[in-house]
Amino acid sequence: MADRERKPVLVADAGSSSVHLTVFANDGTALASYDDTSAPGDNMSGQLRELLRFAPAPTAVGHRIVHGGPELRQHTLVDDNVRDALQRTADLAPSHVPPALRVLDAARELLPNVPHVACFDTVFHAGLPPAAREFAVPETWRGEFGVRRYGFHGLSYAWALARTAELLGQRPKRLRIVIAHLGGGCSACAVRDGTSVDTTMGFTPLDGLVMSRRSGAVDPGALTWLQTRHGLSAQDIDDALNHRSGLLALSGTSGDTRDLVRDRAAGDERAALALDVFTHHCRRGIAAMAASLDRVDALVFTGEIGEDQPEVREEICAGLGILGVTGGLRVPEAADDGPAHLVSAPEAAVPVVVVPTGEARQIDRETRKLLRAR
């Protein structure tokens, strides 16, 4: 085995509708991968075995866990006590945590003699200042029930911050940037001195920007009105907001911006409305994040939409002149295969950067970092 492969790490990233498994070498090179576009099921052990038939045996496994809840504030080794704590957080992100736990349990059973590390999207936001963290709700809710802003997409933000710093020739701790993670789930984050100081997602991954099938922020008074006036149950509302809202609800056809850009060009008015609402909320969220900084050194896009949808980036930036951001963005060529791309003009007051999504590689890094510190 080559020296660079001596300590392979298996990274597991599972969600409500997909499973991504990757084995990484010491240098971050992917040695083997397995992708499934369906939720983790009863055959998870078989899928893991299939991957490991063609990959070097992992010396550790890193697991992406979206929500750490109030108990788990750092990336951590998984033991039975941690597994119990993870179960207690499952209902805070019901579309994300239960599927991840199915993969975690299968991997622990199949690979019982290697360390398993839980890497949380909430860790990047663990130091949010009180003004950004606290909701104006009763003390019992905040103190006893743990209702606060947790923030998400933290692994993506950590990767994007480091890549942006490399591109701009700066240390991460010297940057003030706004990062927009736009994909199936969408959020924006203000980063100052290498840490999150504000973010649009809140207690759950449902809050904030309009998303593919999730609503984003909705007046809570509308939700209580739907319950009391129209008899909708909490389960009805939860299902609608998490699975039948967002771009899908606005367009009536698709939650994918690629479809909507094409349909809008063909004259579909509902597709046009969906994109207008989406880009408006993105601009509003980005501007709100900028208000938590004393300057903006760069606006960074990541996630599937942020990385691959130039029409959406252009529409967002063209409406952010108040921040010194302008349109006329360059579309990276296929040959531009670096870890980050500058897409704004060289003379732009605020650089616009595109960073390819790197959550799996960030989990690999966090897992190795934690194990080195043991």
mmCIF file of C-alpha atoms in Angstrom, residues 44-350:
data_model
loop_
_atom_site.group_PDB
_atom_site.id
_atom_site.type_symbol
_atom_site.label_atom_id
_atom_site.label_comp_id
_atom_site.label_asym_id
_atom_site.label_seq_id
_atom_site.Cartn_x
_atom_site.Cartn_y
_atom_site.Cartn_z
ATOM 1 C CA MET A 44 -26.762 -0.512 4.913
ATOM 2 C CA SER A 45 -24.309 -3.171 6.124
ATOM 3 C CA GLY A 46 -24.331 -4.734 2.670
ATOM 4 C CA GLN A 47 -23.627 -1.395 1.019
ATOM 5 C CA LEU A 48 -20.701 -0.780 3.357
ATOM 6 C CA ARG A 49 -19.324 -4.256 2.675
ATOM 7 C CA GLU A 50 -19.587 -3.659 -1.069
ATOM 8 C CA LEU A 51 -17.507 -0.483 -0.787
ATOM 9 C CA LEU A 52 -14.896 -2.096 1.429
ATOM 10 C CA ARG A 53 -14.408 -4.967 -1.043
ATOM 11 C CA PHE A 54 -12.597 -2.496 -3.307
ATOM 12 C CA ALA A 55 -11.106 -0.080 -0.741
ATOM 13 C CA PRO A 56 -8.300 -0.339 1.798
ATOM 14 C CA ALA A 57 -9.528 -1.158 5.291
ATOM 15 C CA PRO A 58 -10.298 2.119 7.088
ATOM 16 C CA THR A 59 -8.466 2.979 10.289
ATOM 17 C CA ALA A 60 -11.305 5.291 11.368
ATOM 18 C CA VAL A 61 -14.786 6.363 10.300
ATOM 19 C CA GLY A 62 -16.036 9.945 10.284
ATOM 20 C CA HIS A 63 -19.801 10.490 10.321
ATOM 21 C CA ARG A 64 -21.607 13.658 9.343
ATOM 22 C CA ILE A 65 -24.295 14.449 11.923
ATOM 23 C CA VAL A 66 -26.316 17.554 11.134
ATOM 24 C CA HIS A 67 -27.488 18.424 14.664
ATOM 25 C CA GLY A 68 -25.528 17.996 17.893
ATOM 26 C CA GLY A 69 -28.237 19.550 20.046
ATOM 27 C CA PRO A 70 -27.427 21.200 23.385
ATOM 28 C CA GLU A 71 -25.264 18.318 24.634
ATOM 29 C CA LEU A 72 -22.746 17.741 21.834
ATOM 30 C CA ARG A 73 -20.847 20.937 21.087
ATOM 31 C CA GLN A 74 -17.616 19.489 19.652
ATOM 32 C CA HIS A 75 -16.718 16.764 17.160
ATOM 33 C CA THR A 76 -16.426 13.663 19.308
ATOM 34 C CA LEU A 77 -15.608 9.962 19.467
ATOM 35 C CA VAL A 78 -18.715 7.829 19.470
ATOM 36 C CA ASP A 79 -19.355 5.473 22.366
ATOM 37 C CA ASP A 80 -22.627 4.173 23.763
ATOM 38 C CA ASN A 81 -23.207 7.335 25.815
ATOM 39 C CA VAL A 82 -22.685 9.547 22.771
ATOM 40 C CA ARG A 83 -24.946 7.284 20.737
ATOM 41 C CA ASP A 84 -27.682 7.789 23.354
ATOM 42 C CA ALA A 85 -27.188 11.560 23.210
ATOM 43 C CA LEU A 86 -27.483 11.462 19.429
ATOM 44 C CA GLN A 87 -30.805 9.683 19.727
ATOM 45 C CA ARG A 88 -32.066 12.518 21.915
ATOM 46 C CA THR A 89 -31.262 15.047 19.181
ATOM 47 C CA ALA A 90 -32.887 13.066 16.368
ATOM 48 C CA ASP A 91 -36.229 14.904 16.492
ATOM 49 C CA LEU A 92 -34.471 18.273 16.084
ATOM 50 C CA ALA A 93 -33.515 17.308 12.516
ATOM 51 C CA PRO A 94 -35.837 14.411 11.681
ATOM 52 C CA SER A 95 -34.943 14.373 7.981
ATOM 53 C CA HIS A 96 -31.215 14.230 8.650
ATOM 54 C CA VAL A 97 -30.206 12.656 11.977
ATOM 55 C CA PRO A 98 -32.169 9.349 11.912
ATOM 56 C CA PRO A 99 -30.727 8.322 8.493
ATOM 57 C CA ALA A 100 -27.227 9.207 9.706
ATOM 58 C CA LEU A 101 -27.755 7.068 12.805
ATOM 59 C CA ARG A 102 -28.755 4.080 10.668
ATOM 60 C CA VAL A 103 -25.429 4.362 8.867
ATOM 61 C CA LEU A 104 -23.559 4.931 12.143
ATOM 62 C CA ASP A 105 -25.050 1.798 13.707
ATOM 63 C CA ALA A 106 -24.297 -0.335 10.652
ATOM 64 C CA ALA A 107 -20.707 0.945 10.481
ATOM 65 C CA ARG A 108 -20.082 0.400 14.203
ATOM 66 C CA GLU A 109 -21.357 -3.170 13.887
ATOM 67 C CA LEU A 110 -19.286 -3.869 10.782
ATOM 68 C CA LEU A 111 -16.143 -2.051 12.003
ATOM 69 C CA PRO A 112 -16.213 -2.408 15.804
ATOM 70 C CA ASN A 113 -12.449 -2.120 16.310
ATOM 71 C CA VAL A 114 -11.837 1.265 14.693
ATOM 72 C CA PRO A 115 -12.739 4.669 16.164
ATOM 73 C CA HIS A 116 -15.921 6.319 14.952
ATOM 74 C CA VAL A 117 -16.088 10.118 15.066
ATOM 75 C CA ALA A 118 -19.271 12.188 14.953
ATOM 76 C CA CYS A 119 -18.686 15.465 13.089
ATOM 77 C CA PHE A 120 -21.440 18.009 13.609
ATOM 78 C CA ASP A 121 -22.643 20.807 11.344
ATOM 79 C CA THR A 122 -23.564 22.749 14.480
ATOM 80 C CA VAL A 123 -19.992 22.895 15.858
ATOM 81 C CA PHE A 124 -18.929 25.751 13.562
ATOM 82 C CA HIS A 125 -21.611 27.908 15.183
ATOM 83 C CA ALA A 126 -21.024 26.806 18.790
ATOM 84 C CA GLY A 127 -19.498 30.192 19.686
ATOM 85 C CA LEU A 128 -22.301 32.376 18.327
ATOM 86 C CA PRO A 129 -22.507 35.579 20.401
ATOM 87 C CA PRO A 130 -25.597 35.794 22.630
ATOM 88 C CA ALA A 131 -27.190 38.508 20.491
ATOM 89 C CA ALA A 132 -27.187 36.170 17.491
ATOM 90 C CA ARG A 133 -27.830 32.982 19.449
ATOM 91 C CA GLU A 134 -30.834 33.800 21.638
ATOM 92 C CA PHE A 135 -34.477 33.894 20.611
ATOM 93 C CA ALA A 136 -36.793 36.334 22.390
ATOM 94 C CA VAL A 137 -38.899 33.578 23.947
ATOM 95 C CA PRO A 138 -39.639 32.640 27.575
ATOM 96 C CA GLU A 139 -36.692 31.670 29.754
ATOM 97 C CA THR A 140 -38.102 28.180 30.311
ATOM 98 C CA TRP A 141 -37.961 27.547 26.568
ATOM 99 C CA ARG A 142 -34.382 28.765 26.348
ATOM 100 C CA GLY A 143 -32.990 27.338 29.583
ATOM 101 C CA GLU A 144 -34.952 24.144 30.143
ATOM 102 C CA PHE A 145 -35.820 23.157 26.565
ATOM 103 C CA GLY A 146 -32.671 24.418 24.823
ATOM 104 C CA VAL A 147 -34.472 26.600 22.270
ATOM 105 C CA ARG A 148 -31.760 28.727 20.639
ATOM 106 C CA ARG A 149 -30.092 29.294 17.296
ATOM 107 C CA TYR A 150 -27.771 26.373 16.541
ATOM 108 C CA GLY A 151 -26.943 26.991 12.886
ATOM 109 C CA PHE A 152 -26.081 24.346 10.295
ATOM 110 C CA HIS A 153 -23.936 23.660 7.198
ATOM 111 C CA GLY A 154 -20.963 24.192 9.491
ATOM 112 C CA LEU A 155 -18.736 21.577 7.856
ATOM 113 C CA SER A 156 -19.341 23.226 4.492
ATOM 114 C CA TYR A 157 -18.580 26.652 5.956
ATOM 115 C CA ALA A 158 -15.337 25.458 7.534
ATOM 116 C CA TRP A 159 -14.170 24.058 4.186
ATOM 117 C CA ALA A 160 -15.217 27.168 2.241
ATOM 118 C CA LEU A 161 -13.499 29.489 4.720
ATOM 119 C CA ALA A 162 -10.179 27.684 4.417
ATOM 120 C CA ARG A 163 -10.331 27.537 0.612
ATOM 121 C CA THR A 164 -11.266 31.218 0.362
ATOM 122 C CA ALA A 165 -8.357 32.177 2.613
ATOM 123 C CA GLU A 166 -5.983 30.225 0.359
ATOM 124 C CA LEU A 167 -7.354 31.924 -2.754
ATOM 125 C CA LEU A 168 -7.089 35.410 -1.271
ATOM 126 C CA GLY A 169 -3.686 34.780 0.315
ATOM 127 C CA GLN A 170 -4.987 35.513 3.808
ATOM 128 C CA ARG A 171 -5.172 33.663 7.090
ATOM 129 C CA PRO A 172 -8.725 32.554 7.921
ATOM 130 C CA LYS A 173 -8.629 34.426 11.219
ATOM 131 C CA ARG A 174 -8.069 37.732 9.416
ATOM 132 C CA LEU A 175 -11.098 37.474 7.141
ATOM 133 C CA ARG A 176 -14.586 38.923 7.425
ATOM 134 C CA ILE A 177 -16.705 37.102 4.885
ATOM 135 C CA VAL A 178 -20.273 36.111 4.119
ATOM 136 C CA ILE A 179 -20.738 32.540 2.901
ATOM 137 C CA ALA A 180 -23.902 31.338 1.183
ATOM 138 C CA HIS A 181 -24.409 27.575 1.111
ATOM 139 C CA LEU A 182 -27.069 27.037 -1.540
ATOM 140 C CA GLY A 183 -28.236 23.525 -2.310
ATOM 141 C CA GLY A 184 -31.155 21.339 -1.319
ATOM 142 C CA GLY A 185 -30.843 23.159 1.986
ATOM 143 C CA CYS A 186 -29.803 26.813 1.974
ATOM 144 C CA SER A 187 -28.293 29.142 4.537
ATOM 145 C CA ALA A 188 -25.928 32.081 4.880
ATOM 146 C CA CYS A 189 -23.310 32.756 7.535
ATOM 147 C CA ALA A 190 -21.236 35.716 8.716
ATOM 148 C CA VAL A 191 -17.645 34.742 9.590
ATOM 149 C CA ARG A 192 -15.353 37.006 11.593
ATOM 150 C CA ASP A 193 -11.864 36.027 12.716
ATOM 151 C CA GLY A 194 -12.404 32.436 11.636
ATOM 152 C CA THR A 195 -15.636 31.850 13.561
ATOM 153 C CA SER A 196 -19.352 32.108 12.881
ATOM 154 C CA VAL A 197 -20.930 35.226 14.370
ATOM 155 C CA ASP A 198 -24.349 34.959 12.724
ATOM 156 C CA THR A 199 -26.287 32.554 10.522
ATOM 157 C CA THR A 200 -29.739 32.300 8.981
ATOM 158 C CA MET A 201 -30.701 28.796 10.113
ATOM 159 C CA GLY A 202 -31.927 28.545 13.677
ATOM 160 C CA PHE A 203 -33.160 25.840 16.059
ATOM 161 C CA THR A 204 -33.610 23.401 13.164
ATOM 162 C CA PRO A 205 -32.481 23.285 9.505
ATOM 163 C CA LEU A 206 -35.950 24.558 8.501
ATOM 164 C CA ASP A 207 -35.351 28.235 9.310
ATOM 165 C CA GLY A 208 -33.929 31.009 7.147
ATOM 166 C CA LEU A 209 -33.662 31.057 3.348
ATOM 167 C CA VAL A 210 -36.105 29.491 0.890
ATOM 168 C CA MET A 211 -34.880 26.013 -0.048
ATOM 169 C CA SER A 212 -35.618 23.284 -2.551
ATOM 170 C CA ARG A 213 -38.499 21.685 -0.629
ATOM 171 C CA ARG A 214 -38.250 23.475 2.718
ATOM 172 C CA SER A 215 -40.034 26.735 3.364
ATOM 173 C CA GLY A 216 -37.380 28.688 5.209
ATOM 174 C CA ALA A 217 -38.596 31.353 7.638
ATOM 175 C CA VAL A 218 -42.386 31.650 8.003
ATOM 176 C CA ASP A 219 -44.312 33.925 10.353
ATOM 177 C CA PRO A 220 -45.011 31.705 13.399
ATOM 178 C CA GLY A 221 -48.372 33.427 13.708
ATOM 179 C CA ALA A 222 -49.370 31.917 10.373
ATOM 180 C CA LEU A 223 -48.608 28.452 11.718
ATOM 181 C CA THR A 224 -50.672 28.832 14.888
ATOM 182 C CA TRP A 225 -53.484 30.327 12.748
ATOM 183 C CA LEU A 226 -53.437 27.287 10.463
ATOM 184 C CA GLN A 227 -53.750 25.065 13.535
ATOM 185 C CA THR A 228 -56.541 26.983 15.271
ATOM 186 C CA ARG A 229 -58.530 28.210 12.252
ATOM 187 C CA HIS A 230 -58.092 25.373 9.765
ATOM 188 C CA GLY A 231 -57.427 22.413 12.048
ATOM 189 C CA LEU A 232 -54.012 21.458 10.657
ATOM 190 C CA SER A 233 -52.077 19.251 13.040
ATOM 191 C CA ALA A 234 -48.470 19.808 14.045
ATOM 192 C CA GLN A 235 -47.594 16.761 11.923
ATOM 193 C CA ASP A 236 -49.419 18.238 8.895
ATOM 194 C CA ILE A 237 -47.521 21.506 9.221
ATOM 195 C CA ASP A 238 -44.186 19.803 9.825
ATOM 196 C CA ASP A 239 -44.581 17.628 6.728
ATOM 197 C CA ALA A 240 -45.658 20.550 4.547
ATOM 198 C CA LEU A 241 -42.848 22.873 5.652
ATOM 199 C CA ASN A 242 -40.114 20.246 5.369
ATOM 200 C CA HIS A 243 -41.167 18.353 2.241
ATOM 201 C CA ARG A 244 -43.808 20.235 0.203
ATOM 202 C CA SER A 245 -42.706 23.866 0.370
ATOM 203 C CA GLY A 246 -39.839 25.962 -0.980
ATOM 204 C CA LEU A 247 -39.128 26.108 -4.709
ATOM 205 C CA LEU A 248 -41.290 23.041 -5.291
ATOM 206 C CA ALA A 249 -44.367 24.706 -3.803
ATOM 207 C CA LEU A 250 -43.818 28.017 -5.579
ATOM 208 C CA SER A 251 -43.203 26.492 -9.003
ATOM 209 C CA GLY A 252 -45.608 23.578 -8.725
ATOM 210 C CA THR A 253 -43.206 21.450 -10.757
ATOM 211 C CA SER A 254 -39.660 21.243 -9.367
ATOM 212 C CA GLY A 255 -37.390 22.140 -6.494
ATOM 213 C CA ASP A 256 -34.331 22.127 -8.767
ATOM 214 C CA THR A 257 -33.114 25.543 -9.918
ATOM 215 C CA ARG A 258 -31.763 24.016 -13.136
ATOM 216 C CA ASP A 259 -35.279 23.009 -14.125
ATOM 217 C CA LEU A 260 -36.660 26.379 -13.100
ATOM 218 C CA VAL A 261 -34.108 28.403 -15.089
ATOM 219 C CA ARG A 262 -34.997 26.340 -18.170
ATOM 220 C CA ASP A 263 -38.744 26.588 -17.552
ATOM 221 C CA ARG A 264 -38.574 30.328 -16.971
ATOM 222 C CA ALA A 265 -36.818 30.764 -20.323
ATOM 223 C CA ALA A 266 -39.706 28.863 -21.899
ATOM 224 C CA GLY A 267 -42.211 31.315 -20.421
ATOM 225 C CA ASP A 268 -43.292 29.505 -17.234
ATOM 226 C CA GLU A 269 -44.485 32.294 -14.905
ATOM 227 C CA ARG A 270 -44.521 30.127 -11.777
ATOM 228 C CA ALA A 271 -40.915 29.081 -12.385
ATOM 229 C CA ALA A 272 -40.046 32.770 -12.739
ATOM 230 C CA LEU A 273 -41.837 33.545 -9.463
ATOM 231 C CA ALA A 274 -40.010 30.733 -7.649
ATOM 232 C CA LEU A 275 -36.619 32.033 -8.786
ATOM 233 C CA ASP A 276 -37.555 35.629 -7.926
ATOM 234 C CA VAL A 277 -38.590 34.628 -4.400
ATOM 235 C CA PHE A 278 -35.497 32.470 -3.972
ATOM 236 C CA THR A 279 -32.986 35.094 -5.096
ATOM 237 C CA HIS A 280 -34.781 37.826 -3.110
ATOM 238 C CA HIS A 281 -34.501 35.806 0.088
ATOM 239 C CA CYS A 282 -30.866 34.987 -0.659
ATOM 240 C CA ARG A 283 -30.061 38.685 -1.069
ATOM 241 C CA ARG A 284 -31.922 39.543 2.113
ATOM 242 C CA GLY A 285 -30.127 36.811 4.059
ATOM 243 C CA ILE A 286 -26.702 37.796 2.728
ATOM 244 C CA ALA A 287 -27.318 41.459 3.565
ATOM 245 C CA ALA A 288 -28.422 40.513 7.070
ATOM 246 C CA MET A 289 -25.227 38.542 7.576
ATOM 247 C CA ALA A 290 -23.152 41.484 6.327
ATOM 248 C CA ALA A 291 -24.772 43.615 9.028
ATOM 249 C CA SER A 292 -23.016 41.439 11.633
ATOM 250 C CA LEU A 293 -19.578 42.356 10.210
ATOM 251 C CA ASP A 294 -17.603 45.598 10.176
ATOM 252 C CA ARG A 295 -16.493 44.934 6.594
ATOM 253 C CA VAL A 296 -16.977 42.297 3.897
ATOM 254 C CA ASP A 297 -13.749 40.912 2.455
ATOM 255 C CA ALA A 298 -15.553 38.475 0.136
ATOM 256 C CA LEU A 299 -18.906 36.942 -0.688
ATOM 257 C CA VAL A 300 -18.534 33.171 -1.053
ATOM 258 C CA PHE A 301 -20.903 30.737 -2.748
ATOM 259 C CA THR A 302 -20.839 26.999 -2.145
ATOM 260 C CA GLY A 303 -23.297 24.075 -2.278
ATOM 261 C CA GLU A 304 -24.730 22.541 -5.430
ATOM 262 C CA ILE A 305 -26.604 25.682 -6.507
ATOM 263 C CA GLY A 306 -23.889 28.059 -5.367
ATOM 264 C CA GLU A 307 -21.263 26.075 -7.240
ATOM 265 C CA ASP A 308 -23.079 25.005 -10.403
ATOM 266 C CA GLN A 309 -25.801 27.582 -11.105
ATOM 267 C CA PRO A 310 -24.251 30.749 -12.593
ATOM 268 C CA GLU A 311 -27.647 32.257 -13.460
ATOM 269 C CA VAL A 312 -28.674 32.197 -9.811
ATOM 270 C CA ARG A 313 -25.339 33.620 -8.599
ATOM 271 C CA GLU A 314 -25.630 36.431 -11.133
ATOM 272 C CA GLU A 315 -29.155 37.379 -10.102
ATOM 273 C CA ILE A 316 -28.233 37.411 -6.426
ATOM 274 C CA CYS A 317 -25.113 39.526 -6.888
ATOM 275 C CA ALA A 318 -26.688 41.951 -9.354
ATOM 276 C CA GLY A 319 -29.058 43.051 -6.570
ATOM 277 C CA LEU A 320 -26.421 43.526 -3.852
ATOM 278 C CA GLY A 321 -24.972 46.864 -4.937
ATOM 279 C CA ILE A 322 -25.630 48.217 -1.445
ATOM 280 C CA LEU A 323 -22.841 45.900 -0.212
ATOM 281 C CA GLY A 324 -20.426 46.761 -3.009
ATOM 282 C CA VAL A 325 -21.178 43.483 -4.788
ATOM 283 C CA THR A 326 -21.936 43.669 -8.508
ATOM 284 C CA GLY A 327 -23.060 41.360 -11.291
ATOM 285 C CA GLY A 328 -21.203 40.581 -14.486
ATOM 286 C CA LEU A 329 -19.672 37.498 -12.901
ATOM 287 C CA ARG A 330 -17.376 35.186 -14.796
ATOM 288 C CA VAL A 331 -18.482 31.597 -15.325
ATOM 289 C CA PRO A 332 -15.543 29.298 -14.481
ATOM 290 C CA GLU A 333 -14.427 27.131 -17.366
ATOM 291 C CA ALA A 334 -14.254 23.370 -16.993
ATOM 292 C CA ALA A 335 -10.466 23.687 -16.905
ATOM 293 C CA ASP A 336 -10.697 25.863 -13.785
ATOM 294 C CA ASP A 337 -10.326 22.890 -11.469
ATOM 295 C CA GLY A 338 -8.742 24.651 -8.501
ATOM 296 C CA PRO A 339 -10.215 24.427 -4.998
ATOM 297 C CA ALA A 340 -11.802 27.915 -5.266
ATOM 298 C CA HIS A 341 -12.575 30.333 -8.094
ATOM 299 C CA LEU A 342 -12.676 34.114 -8.186
ATOM 300 C CA VAL A 343 -15.670 34.901 -10.422
ATOM 301 C CA SER A 344 -15.886 38.670 -9.961
ATOM 302 C CA ALA A 345 -13.836 41.212 -11.885
ATOM 303 C CA PRO A 346 -10.296 41.782 -10.561
ATOM 304 C CA GLU A 347 -11.192 45.367 -9.619
ATOM 305 C CA ALA A 348 -14.384 44.434 -7.744
ATOM 306 C CA ALA A 349 -14.787 46.169 -4.380
ATOM 307 C CA VAL A 350 -15.983 42.900 -2.842
#
